[in-house]
Every structure is written in structure tokens, then in C-alpha cells.
Amino acid sequence: TSEHTYAEKDICVLFCFHSDGSIELNLTKKQERPNRGWEVFPLHKPCKLSKKDADEFGSKKIPFPPQCWVKVCGENGPGTTAVLRYYVPLIGVECQCKEICLSRNLNTATASPQYIQESAAIPQSGGDMNIDGL
């Protein structure tokens, strides 16, 4: 978007909320591949999006889409893994995609926070989620 000029659009994941009414990003999962020299962490805890906020997006109460901010930092050094592939399980959703992959190339990584954002008002039964900034 014009507000987030560093964000990149990637895949679109169709999903439905579980009964608790939130989506959480599990950023503590042990990674299968080494990601030396990289840090991935939420800028707020818990890193959750609520169904209520998604349903009310576009109203006067919630004019902006709900967001989970995630910061991705890569150390520019000889021991750093050149390409980050950080798998994040999605908790609280019903979908075929059980986790998303944050992927960054050390040469193009920026100091700006990367984020995951819902795209539009999500109907009661579910909707779609754009994965941005990956």
C-alpha cells in the first residue's frame, strides 16, 4: 500500500476463524532450518488478530485493517544465513495452510518492521488474509 511502501504482496490464504474468534501467530516454533544472524519477533504480544475487529473493519470504530506487526532483522555478516525462511504456525484458524513462511533475502532486508495484515472486512464465516511484507 502507499502507506507501507516497503511492504510486498505475496500469497492469499483462505481461512475461517475457530470458535475463540482470533488468529495468533506462533513466533516461538523451533525452526527446522538454521537462520543464523536473523531475529524475528512480534512488536506486540500476543500477536493476535480478533474476528470482532476484522468484522468491524471499515466502520468508524475500526477504520484500518487489524494488523500483527512482526520485525525481521538480519545481521550483515559472514556467518548470517543468506536467505531467511522462518515458518510461523497459524493458531485459531481453519485452513489448508497451517503455517506461513517469512522469507527475506539479506541483500534486500530493511530496518523497517515487516507485518502481516488482513486484507478487507471478513464475513462471519471467514474470508481471506493477504500475507504482506514477506
mmCIF file of N, CA and C in Angstrom:
data_model
loop_
_atom_site.group_PDB
_atom_site.id
_atom_site.type_symbol
_atom_site.label_atom_id
_atom_site.label_comp_id
_atom_site.label_asym_id
_atom_site.label_seq_id
_atom_site.Cartn_x
_atom_site.Cartn_y
_atom_site.Cartn_z
ATOM 1 N N THR A 1 0.840 -1.182 0.000
ATOM 2 C CA THR A 1 0.000 0.000 0.000
ATOM 3 C C THR A 1 0.879 1.237 0.000
ATOM 4 N N SER A 2 0.297 2.383 -0.330
ATOM 5 C CA SER A 2 1.084 3.608 -0.349
ATOM 6 C C SER A 2 1.556 3.990 1.048
ATOM 7 N N GLU A 3 0.805 3.601 2.090
ATOM 8 C CA GLU A 3 1.191 3.902 3.461
ATOM 9 C C GLU A 3 2.409 3.081 3.885
ATOM 10 N N HIS A 4 2.556 1.880 3.342
ATOM 11 C CA HIS A 4 3.657 0.979 3.693
ATOM 12 C C HIS A 4 4.427 0.654 2.414
ATOM 13 N N THR A 5 5.251 1.592 1.974
ATOM 14 C CA THR A 5 5.917 1.449 0.686
ATOM 15 C C THR A 5 6.911 0.298 0.638
ATOM 16 N N TYR A 6 7.382 -0.177 1.793
ATOM 17 C CA TYR A 6 8.334 -1.282 1.824
ATOM 18 C C TYR A 6 7.646 -2.642 1.819
ATOM 19 N N ALA A 7 6.321 -2.677 1.969
ATOM 20 C CA ALA A 7 5.590 -3.943 2.039
ATOM 21 C C ALA A 7 5.504 -4.584 0.663
ATOM 22 N N GLU A 8 5.559 -5.904 0.646
ATOM 23 C CA GLU A 8 5.420 -6.663 -0.588
ATOM 24 C C GLU A 8 4.213 -7.571 -0.466
ATOM 25 N N LYS A 9 3.382 -7.615 -1.489
ATOM 26 C CA LYS A 9 2.236 -8.525 -1.501
ATOM 27 C C LYS A 9 2.744 -9.903 -1.893
ATOM 28 N N ASP A 10 2.150 -10.898 -1.279
ATOM 29 C CA ASP A 10 2.554 -12.259 -1.590
ATOM 30 C C ASP A 10 1.297 -13.097 -1.757
ATOM 31 N N ILE A 11 1.208 -14.207 -1.099
ATOM 32 C CA ILE A 11 0.102 -15.139 -1.274
ATOM 33 C C ILE A 11 -1.152 -14.673 -0.552
ATOM 34 N N CYS A 12 -2.270 -15.250 -0.934
ATOM 35 C CA CYS A 12 -3.545 -15.010 -0.265
ATOM 36 C C CYS A 12 -3.990 -16.350 0.315
ATOM 37 N N VAL A 13 -4.300 -16.378 1.619
ATOM 38 C CA VAL A 13 -4.672 -17.612 2.303
ATOM 39 C C VAL A 13 -6.143 -17.527 2.703
ATOM 40 N N LEU A 14 -6.973 -18.458 2.231
ATOM 41 C CA LEU A 14 -8.374 -18.509 2.637
ATOM 42 C C LEU A 14 -8.467 -19.206 3.986
ATOM 43 N N PHE A 15 -9.344 -18.705 4.875
ATOM 44 C CA PHE A 15 -9.426 -19.273 6.213
ATOM 45 C C PHE A 15 -10.780 -18.978 6.832
ATOM 46 N N CYS A 16 -11.067 -19.680 7.937
ATOM 47 C CA CYS A 16 -12.212 -19.414 8.815
ATOM 48 C C CYS A 16 -11.675 -19.359 10.237
ATOM 49 N N PHE A 17 -12.267 -18.502 11.056
ATOM 50 C CA PHE A 17 -11.875 -18.422 12.462
ATOM 51 C C PHE A 17 -12.398 -19.638 13.224
ATOM 52 N N HIS A 18 -11.621 -20.124 14.212
ATOM 53 C CA HIS A 18 -12.136 -21.093 15.171
ATOM 54 C C HIS A 18 -13.093 -20.369 16.099
ATOM 55 N N SER A 19 -13.737 -21.108 16.971
ATOM 56 C CA SER A 19 -14.770 -20.540 17.839
ATOM 57 C C SER A 19 -14.256 -19.474 18.804
ATOM 58 N N ASP A 20 -12.960 -19.477 19.158
ATOM 59 C CA ASP A 20 -12.463 -18.468 20.105
ATOM 60 C C ASP A 20 -12.353 -17.085 19.478
ATOM 61 N N GLY A 21 -12.441 -17.004 18.154
ATOM 62 C CA GLY A 21 -12.530 -15.720 17.474
ATOM 63 C C GLY A 21 -11.246 -14.936 17.320
ATOM 64 N N SER A 22 -10.101 -15.622 17.207
ATOM 65 C CA SER A 22 -8.860 -14.888 16.964
ATOM 66 C C SER A 22 -7.877 -15.747 16.179
ATOM 67 N N ILE A 23 -6.949 -15.060 15.530
ATOM 68 C CA ILE A 23 -5.835 -15.706 14.830
ATOM 69 C C ILE A 23 -4.577 -15.288 15.565
ATOM 70 N N GLU A 24 -3.737 -16.249 15.892
ATOM 71 C CA GLU A 24 -2.474 -15.925 16.556
ATOM 72 C C GLU A 24 -1.316 -16.461 15.732
ATOM 73 N N LEU A 25 -0.239 -15.687 15.675
ATOM 74 C CA LEU A 25 0.984 -16.116 15.018
ATOM 75 C C LEU A 25 1.911 -16.691 16.082
ATOM 76 N N ASN A 26 2.320 -17.954 15.917
ATOM 77 C CA ASN A 26 3.209 -18.608 16.874
ATOM 78 C C ASN A 26 4.653 -18.393 16.419
ATOM 79 N N LEU A 27 5.268 -17.343 16.937
ATOM 80 C CA LEU A 27 6.632 -16.994 16.527
ATOM 81 C C LEU A 27 7.706 -17.710 17.349
ATOM 82 N N THR A 28 7.295 -18.637 18.232
ATOM 83 C CA THR A 28 8.267 -19.335 19.078
ATOM 84 C C THR A 28 8.575 -20.746 18.590
ATOM 85 N N LYS A 29 7.994 -21.158 17.486
ATOM 86 C CA LYS A 29 8.229 -22.516 16.972
ATOM 87 C C LYS A 29 9.709 -22.717 16.636
ATOM 88 N N LYS A 30 10.251 -23.855 17.065
ATOM 89 C CA LYS A 30 11.631 -24.195 16.714
ATOM 90 C C LYS A 30 11.697 -24.402 15.198
ATOM 91 N N GLN A 31 12.650 -23.761 14.583
ATOM 92 C CA GLN A 31 12.782 -23.814 13.130
ATOM 93 C C GLN A 31 13.594 -25.033 12.701
ATOM 94 N N GLU A 32 13.210 -25.637 11.579
ATOM 95 C CA GLU A 32 13.902 -26.822 11.068
ATOM 96 C C GLU A 32 15.211 -26.461 10.367
ATOM 97 N N ARG A 33 15.265 -25.275 9.770
ATOM 98 C CA ARG A 33 16.469 -24.820 9.072
ATOM 99 C C ARG A 33 17.192 -23.789 9.929
ATOM 100 N N PRO A 34 18.507 -23.728 9.825
ATOM 101 C CA PRO A 34 19.230 -22.696 10.580
ATOM 102 C C PRO A 34 18.955 -21.309 9.979
ATOM 103 N N ASN A 35 18.779 -20.341 10.846
ATOM 104 C CA ASN A 35 18.576 -18.951 10.432
ATOM 105 C C ASN A 35 19.561 -18.072 11.187
ATOM 106 N N ARG A 36 20.850 -18.423 11.085
ATOM 107 C CA ARG A 36 21.894 -17.705 11.804
ATOM 108 C C ARG A 36 21.926 -16.235 11.395
ATOM 109 N N GLY A 37 22.023 -15.356 12.411
ATOM 110 C CA GLY A 37 22.157 -13.932 12.156
ATOM 111 C C GLY A 37 20.840 -13.197 11.962
ATOM 112 N N TRP A 38 19.712 -13.893 12.093
ATOM 113 C CA TRP A 38 18.392 -13.288 11.906
ATOM 114 C C TRP A 38 17.626 -13.255 13.223
ATOM 115 N N GLU A 39 16.800 -12.223 13.390
ATOM 116 C CA GLU A 39 15.871 -12.139 14.512
ATOM 117 C C GLU A 39 14.482 -11.881 13.955
ATOM 118 N N VAL A 40 13.508 -12.612 14.483
ATOM 119 C CA VAL A 40 12.099 -12.420 14.122
ATOM 120 C C VAL A 40 11.344 -12.325 15.435
ATOM 121 N N PHE A 41 10.632 -11.212 15.650
ATOM 122 C CA PHE A 41 9.894 -11.068 16.895
ATOM 123 C C PHE A 41 8.695 -10.147 16.709
ATOM 124 N N PRO A 42 7.656 -10.377 17.503
ATOM 125 C CA PRO A 42 6.465 -9.524 17.405
ATOM 126 C C PRO A 42 6.737 -8.173 18.056
ATOM 127 N N LEU A 43 6.081 -7.140 17.544
ATOM 128 C CA LEU A 43 6.192 -5.819 18.148
ATOM 129 C C LEU A 43 5.106 -5.593 19.184
ATOM 130 N N HIS A 44 4.203 -6.556 19.342
ATOM 131 C CA HIS A 44 3.230 -6.555 20.432
ATOM 132 C C HIS A 44 2.880 -8.000 20.755
ATOM 133 N N LYS A 45 2.545 -8.243 22.023
ATOM 134 C CA LYS A 45 2.185 -9.598 22.467
ATOM 135 C C LYS A 45 0.835 -9.534 23.159
ATOM 136 N N PRO A 46 -0.018 -10.513 22.963
ATOM 137 C CA PRO A 46 0.153 -11.595 21.992
ATOM 138 C C PRO A 46 -0.002 -11.068 20.574
ATOM 139 N N CYS A 47 0.554 -11.780 19.641
ATOM 140 C CA CYS A 47 0.495 -11.393 18.234
ATOM 141 C C CYS A 47 -0.783 -12.006 17.648
ATOM 142 N N LYS A 48 -1.926 -11.315 17.908
ATOM 143 C CA LYS A 48 -3.247 -11.842 17.557
ATOM 144 C C LYS A 48 -4.063 -10.835 16.762
ATOM 145 N N LEU A 49 -4.952 -11.366 15.928
ATOM 146 C CA LEU A 49 -5.970 -10.594 15.219
ATOM 147 C C LEU A 49 -7.317 -11.119 15.680
ATOM 148 N N SER A 50 -8.229 -10.227 16.070
ATOM 149 C CA SER A 50 -9.533 -10.700 16.540
ATOM 150 C C SER A 50 -10.576 -10.684 15.427
ATOM 151 N N LYS A 51 -11.466 -11.655 15.460
ATOM 152 C CA LYS A 51 -12.553 -11.743 14.494
ATOM 153 C C LYS A 51 -13.457 -10.521 14.613
ATOM 154 N N LYS A 52 -13.699 -10.067 15.826
ATOM 155 C CA LYS A 52 -14.552 -8.902 16.058
ATOM 156 C C LYS A 52 -13.978 -7.676 15.335
ATOM 157 N N ASP A 53 -12.672 -7.443 15.482
ATOM 158 C CA ASP A 53 -12.040 -6.305 14.799
ATOM 159 C C ASP A 53 -12.098 -6.461 13.285
ATOM 160 N N ALA A 54 -11.911 -7.695 12.809
ATOM 161 C CA ALA A 54 -11.983 -7.939 11.358
ATOM 162 C C ALA A 54 -13.394 -7.688 10.840
ATOM 163 N N ASP A 55 -14.400 -8.145 11.590
ATOM 164 C CA ASP A 55 -15.796 -7.931 11.177
ATOM 165 C C ASP A 55 -16.157 -6.450 11.163
ATOM 166 N N GLU A 56 -15.576 -5.670 12.082
ATOM 167 C CA GLU A 56 -15.913 -4.251 12.193
ATOM 168 C C GLU A 56 -14.992 -3.345 11.384
ATOM 169 N N PHE A 57 -14.015 -3.942 10.686
ATOM 170 C CA PHE A 57 -13.107 -3.148 9.856
ATOM 171 C C PHE A 57 -13.912 -2.372 8.813
ATOM 172 N N GLY A 58 -13.584 -1.113 8.656
ATOM 173 C CA GLY A 58 -14.289 -0.251 7.721
ATOM 174 C C GLY A 58 -15.320 0.630 8.398
ATOM 175 N N SER A 59 -15.645 0.314 9.645
ATOM 176 C CA SER A 59 -16.595 1.130 10.399
ATOM 177 C C SER A 59 -15.842 2.335 10.984
ATOM 178 N N LYS A 60 -16.594 3.254 11.576
ATOM 179 C CA LYS A 60 -15.955 4.401 12.230
ATOM 180 C C LYS A 60 -15.089 3.941 13.401
ATOM 181 N N LYS A 61 -15.516 2.854 14.048
ATOM 182 C CA LYS A 61 -14.783 2.339 15.211
ATOM 183 C C LYS A 61 -13.422 1.750 14.803
ATOM 184 N N ILE A 62 -13.386 1.031 13.673
ATOM 185 C CA ILE A 62 -12.149 0.378 13.217
ATOM 186 C C ILE A 62 -11.934 0.727 11.740
ATOM 187 N N PRO A 63 -11.334 1.901 11.462
ATOM 188 C CA PRO A 63 -11.164 2.335 10.078
ATOM 189 C C PRO A 63 -10.020 1.645 9.339
ATOM 190 N N PHE A 64 -9.086 1.016 10.079
ATOM 191 C CA PHE A 64 -7.938 0.369 9.455
ATOM 192 C C PHE A 64 -8.013 -1.133 9.677
ATOM 193 N N PRO A 65 -7.455 -1.929 8.754
ATOM 194 C CA PRO A 65 -7.486 -3.386 8.935
ATOM 195 C C PRO A 65 -6.674 -3.801 10.156
ATOM 196 N N PRO A 66 -7.127 -4.821 10.899
ATOM 197 C CA PRO A 66 -6.340 -5.321 12.032
ATOM 198 C C PRO A 66 -4.976 -5.807 11.539
ATOM 199 N N GLN A 67 -3.953 -5.596 12.349
ATOM 200 C CA GLN A 67 -2.593 -5.941 11.943
ATOM 201 C C GLN A 67 -1.830 -6.605 13.071
ATOM 202 N N CYS A 68 -0.899 -7.475 12.699
ATOM 203 C CA CYS A 68 0.090 -8.026 13.616
ATOM 204 C C CYS A 68 1.452 -7.592 13.085
ATOM 205 N N TRP A 69 2.138 -6.762 13.836
ATOM 206 C CA TRP A 69 3.449 -6.273 13.414
ATOM 207 C C TRP A 69 4.531 -7.252 13.851
ATOM 208 N N VAL A 70 5.389 -7.619 12.904
ATOM 209 C CA VAL A 70 6.500 -8.529 13.151
ATOM 210 C C VAL A 70 7.755 -7.863 12.613
ATOM 211 N N LYS A 71 8.779 -7.794 13.435
ATOM 212 C CA LYS A 71 10.041 -7.205 12.991
ATOM 213 C C LYS A 71 10.999 -8.309 12.573
ATOM 214 N N VAL A 72 11.633 -8.115 11.421
ATOM 215 C CA VAL A 72 12.597 -9.066 10.880
ATOM 216 C C VAL A 72 13.904 -8.309 10.685
ATOM 217 N N CYS A 73 14.967 -8.755 11.368
ATOM 218 C CA CYS A 73 16.274 -8.096 11.268
ATOM 219 C C CYS A 73 17.326 -9.126 10.897
ATOM 220 N N GLY A 74 18.177 -8.758 9.951
ATOM 221 C CA GLY A 74 19.277 -9.624 9.546
ATOM 222 C C GLY A 74 20.607 -8.932 9.772
ATOM 223 N N GLU A 75 21.554 -9.644 10.387
ATOM 224 C CA GLU A 75 22.883 -9.099 10.627
ATOM 225 C C GLU A 75 23.699 -9.247 9.355
ATOM 226 N N ASN A 76 24.306 -8.173 8.901
ATOM 227 C CA ASN A 76 25.099 -8.218 7.678
ATOM 228 C C ASN A 76 26.510 -8.692 8.027
ATOM 229 N N GLY A 77 26.669 -10.021 8.123
ATOM 230 C CA GLY A 77 27.960 -10.597 8.493
ATOM 231 C C GLY A 77 28.208 -11.906 7.774
ATOM 232 N N PRO A 78 29.430 -12.404 7.834
ATOM 233 C CA PRO A 78 29.791 -13.622 7.090
ATOM 234 C C PRO A 78 29.078 -14.882 7.577
ATOM 235 N N GLY A 79 28.655 -14.946 8.835
ATOM 236 C CA GLY A 79 28.002 -16.142 9.354
ATOM 237 C C GLY A 79 26.494 -16.146 9.193
ATOM 238 N N THR A 80 25.932 -15.072 8.655
ATOM 239 C CA THR A 80 24.484 -14.957 8.532
ATOM 240 C C THR A 80 23.964 -15.784 7.358
ATOM 241 N N THR A 81 22.890 -16.522 7.613
ATOM 242 C CA THR A 81 22.219 -17.276 6.556
ATOM 243 C C THR A 81 21.752 -16.272 5.498
ATOM 244 N N ALA A 82 22.064 -16.510 4.223
ATOM 245 C CA ALA A 82 21.776 -15.540 3.161
ATOM 246 C C ALA A 82 20.277 -15.284 2.980
ATOM 247 N N VAL A 83 19.471 -16.346 3.091
ATOM 248 C CA VAL A 83 18.029 -16.199 2.897
ATOM 249 C C VAL A 83 17.315 -16.747 4.132
ATOM 250 N N LEU A 84 16.504 -15.897 4.740
ATOM 251 C CA LEU A 84 15.696 -16.316 5.887
ATOM 252 C C LEU A 84 14.454 -17.017 5.375
ATOM 253 N N ARG A 85 14.166 -18.178 5.939
ATOM 254 C CA ARG A 85 12.894 -18.869 5.730
ATOM 255 C C ARG A 85 12.409 -19.241 7.124
ATOM 256 N N TYR A 86 11.467 -18.444 7.644
ATOM 257 C CA TYR A 86 11.005 -18.590 9.020
ATOM 258 C C TYR A 86 9.544 -18.997 8.993
ATOM 259 N N TYR A 87 9.252 -20.227 9.417
ATOM 260 C CA TYR A 87 7.901 -20.778 9.341
ATOM 261 C C TYR A 87 7.122 -20.437 10.612
ATOM 262 N N VAL A 88 5.935 -19.849 10.423
ATOM 263 C CA VAL A 88 5.099 -19.382 11.527
ATOM 264 C C VAL A 88 3.761 -20.118 11.492
ATOM 265 N N PRO A 89 3.495 -20.987 12.485
ATOM 266 C CA PRO A 89 2.194 -21.652 12.551
ATOM 267 C C PRO A 89 1.072 -20.650 12.833
ATOM 268 N N LEU A 90 -0.090 -20.887 12.212
ATOM 269 C CA LEU A 90 -1.290 -20.081 12.438
ATOM 270 C C LEU A 90 -2.155 -20.810 13.454
ATOM 271 N N ILE A 91 -2.493 -20.144 14.549
ATOM 272 C CA ILE A 91 -3.319 -20.731 15.603
ATOM 273 C C ILE A 91 -4.680 -20.054 15.579
ATOM 274 N N GLY A 92 -5.745 -20.853 15.624
ATOM 275 C CA GLY A 92 -7.093 -20.293 15.702
ATOM 276 C C GLY A 92 -7.808 -20.173 14.372
ATOM 277 N N VAL A 93 -7.276 -20.811 13.334
ATOM 278 C CA VAL A 93 -7.924 -20.751 12.028
ATOM 279 C C VAL A 93 -8.131 -22.149 11.468
ATOM 280 N N GLU A 94 -9.132 -22.265 10.623
ATOM 281 C CA GLU A 94 -9.350 -23.483 9.857
ATOM 282 C C GLU A 94 -8.968 -23.169 8.423
ATOM 283 N N CYS A 95 -7.891 -23.782 7.958
ATOM 284 C CA CYS A 95 -7.476 -23.588 6.567
ATOM 285 C C CYS A 95 -6.508 -24.697 6.189
ATOM 286 N N GLN A 96 -6.271 -24.844 4.887
ATOM 287 C CA GLN A 96 -5.332 -25.861 4.422
ATOM 288 C C GLN A 96 -3.901 -25.465 4.748
ATOM 289 N N CYS A 97 -3.641 -24.173 4.787
ATOM 290 C CA CYS A 97 -2.309 -23.659 5.097
ATOM 291 C C CYS A 97 -2.166 -23.586 6.612
ATOM 292 N N LYS A 98 -1.357 -24.444 7.203
ATOM 293 C CA LYS A 98 -1.201 -24.483 8.657
ATOM 294 C C LYS A 98 -0.117 -23.522 9.150
ATOM 295 N N GLU A 99 0.746 -23.078 8.265
ATOM 296 C CA GLU A 99 1.772 -22.112 8.635
ATOM 297 C C GLU A 99 2.143 -21.269 7.423
ATOM 298 N N ILE A 100 2.688 -20.092 7.717
ATOM 299 C CA ILE A 100 3.155 -19.210 6.653
ATOM 300 C C ILE A 100 4.671 -19.105 6.771
ATOM 301 N N CYS A 101 5.313 -18.711 5.703
ATOM 302 C CA CYS A 101 6.768 -18.600 5.691
ATOM 303 C C CYS A 101 7.157 -17.141 5.507
ATOM 304 N N LEU A 102 7.909 -16.600 6.484
ATOM 305 C CA LEU A 102 8.502 -15.274 6.325
ATOM 306 C C LEU A 102 9.817 -15.501 5.586
ATOM 307 N N SER A 103 9.965 -14.881 4.448
ATOM 308 C CA SER A 103 11.146 -15.097 3.620
ATOM 309 C C SER A 103 11.784 -13.749 3.314
ATOM 310 N N ARG A 104 13.054 -13.616 3.645
ATOM 311 C CA ARG A 104 13.801 -12.385 3.392
ATOM 312 C C ARG A 104 15.169 -12.748 2.871
ATOM 313 N N ASN A 105 15.643 -11.946 1.927
ATOM 314 C CA ASN A 105 16.988 -12.060 1.405
ATOM 315 C C ASN A 105 17.833 -11.029 2.129
ATOM 316 N N LEU A 106 18.990 -11.388 2.617
ATOM 317 C CA LEU A 106 19.836 -10.468 3.371
ATOM 318 C C LEU A 106 20.146 -9.204 2.566
ATOM 319 N N ASN A 107 20.282 -9.325 1.268
ATOM 320 C CA ASN A 107 20.606 -8.167 0.432
ATOM 321 C C ASN A 107 19.459 -7.171 0.331
ATOM 322 N N THR A 108 18.208 -7.615 0.545
ATOM 323 C CA THR A 108 17.058 -6.715 0.400
ATOM 324 C C THR A 108 16.364 -6.429 1.717
ATOM 325 N N ALA A 109 16.860 -6.994 2.830
ATOM 326 C CA ALA A 109 16.225 -6.764 4.134
ATOM 327 C C ALA A 109 16.390 -5.304 4.532
ATOM 328 N N THR A 110 15.350 -4.755 5.166
ATOM 329 C CA THR A 110 15.398 -3.364 5.616
ATOM 330 C C THR A 110 15.250 -3.324 7.124
ATOM 331 N N ALA A 111 15.502 -2.166 7.689
ATOM 332 C CA ALA A 111 15.326 -1.995 9.129
ATOM 333 C C ALA A 111 13.864 -1.745 9.484
ATOM 334 N N SER A 112 13.013 -1.540 8.490
ATOM 335 C CA SER A 112 11.599 -1.277 8.750
ATOM 336 C C SER A 112 10.898 -2.540 9.217
ATOM 337 N N PRO A 113 9.926 -2.409 10.131
ATOM 338 C CA PRO A 113 9.196 -3.599 10.567
ATOM 339 C C PRO A 113 8.412 -4.199 9.405
ATOM 340 N N GLN A 114 8.383 -5.500 9.344
ATOM 341 C CA GLN A 114 7.556 -6.196 8.373
ATOM 342 C C GLN A 114 6.269 -6.565 9.077
ATOM 343 N N TYR A 115 5.199 -6.740 8.340
ATOM 344 C CA TYR A 115 3.947 -7.003 9.019
ATOM 345 C C TYR A 115 3.087 -7.971 8.257
ATOM 346 N N ILE A 116 2.144 -8.542 8.981
ATOM 347 C CA ILE A 116 1.140 -9.430 8.419
ATOM 348 C C ILE A 116 -0.182 -8.764 8.672
ATOM 349 N N GLN A 117 -0.956 -8.622 7.621
ATOM 350 C CA GLN A 117 -2.157 -7.804 7.729
ATOM 351 C C GLN A 117 -3.325 -8.495 7.054
ATOM 352 N N GLU A 118 -4.516 -8.394 7.636
ATOM 353 C CA GLU A 118 -5.711 -8.875 6.967
ATOM 354 C C GLU A 118 -6.077 -7.900 5.871
ATOM 355 N N SER A 119 -6.728 -8.384 4.828
ATOM 356 C CA SER A 119 -6.951 -7.544 3.670
ATOM 357 C C SER A 119 -8.217 -6.709 3.732
ATOM 358 N N ALA A 120 -9.344 -7.237 4.079
ATOM 359 C CA ALA A 120 -10.601 -6.494 3.995
ATOM 360 C C ALA A 120 -11.545 -6.980 5.069
ATOM 361 N N ALA A 121 -12.751 -6.416 5.071
ATOM 362 C CA ALA A 121 -13.757 -6.881 6.031
ATOM 363 C C ALA A 121 -13.977 -8.362 5.812
ATOM 364 N N ILE A 122 -13.942 -9.123 6.878
ATOM 365 C CA ILE A 122 -14.047 -10.571 6.768
ATOM 366 C C ILE A 122 -15.436 -10.989 7.224
ATOM 367 N N PRO A 123 -16.183 -11.717 6.387
ATOM 368 C CA PRO A 123 -17.520 -12.149 6.769
ATOM 369 C C PRO A 123 -17.493 -13.069 7.995
ATOM 370 N N GLN A 124 -18.636 -13.231 8.621
ATOM 371 C CA GLN A 124 -18.749 -14.065 9.826
ATOM 372 C C GLN A 124 -18.159 -15.453 9.618
ATOM 373 N N SER A 125 -18.336 -16.032 8.443
ATOM 374 C CA SER A 125 -17.904 -17.407 8.215
ATOM 375 C C SER A 125 -16.430 -17.525 7.842
ATOM 376 N N GLY A 126 -15.750 -16.415 7.638
ATOM 377 C CA GLY A 126 -14.339 -16.489 7.288
ATOM 378 C C GLY A 126 -14.018 -15.483 6.223
ATOM 379 N N GLY A 127 -12.958 -15.711 5.499
ATOM 380 C CA GLY A 127 -12.574 -14.758 4.465
ATOM 381 C C GLY A 127 -11.202 -15.066 3.940
ATOM 382 N N ASP A 128 -10.491 -14.022 3.559
ATOM 383 C CA ASP A 128 -9.138 -14.236 3.064
ATOM 384 C C ASP A 128 -8.178 -13.326 3.806
ATOM 385 N N MET A 129 -6.924 -13.728 3.831
ATOM 386 C CA MET A 129 -5.887 -12.980 4.524
ATOM 387 C C MET A 129 -4.728 -12.831 3.573
ATOM 388 N N ASN A 130 -4.316 -11.603 3.285
ATOM 389 C CA ASN A 130 -3.122 -11.370 2.487
ATOM 390 C C ASN A 130 -1.913 -11.410 3.399
ATOM 391 N N ILE A 131 -0.861 -12.020 2.936
ATOM 392 C CA ILE A 131 0.374 -12.072 3.696
ATOM 393 C C ILE A 131 1.271 -10.997 3.092
ATOM 394 N N ASP A 132 1.484 -9.914 3.839
ATOM 395 C CA ASP A 132 2.237 -8.770 3.353
ATOM 396 C C ASP A 132 3.591 -8.699 4.035
ATOM 397 N N GLY A 133 4.539 -8.069 3.363
ATOM 398 C CA GLY A 133 5.827 -7.805 3.954
ATOM 399 C C GLY A 133 6.681 -9.038 4.101
ATOM 400 N N LEU A 134 6.425 -10.048 3.308
ATOM 401 C CA LEU A 134 7.208 -11.271 3.405
ATOM 402 C C LEU A 134 8.181 -11.340 2.274
#
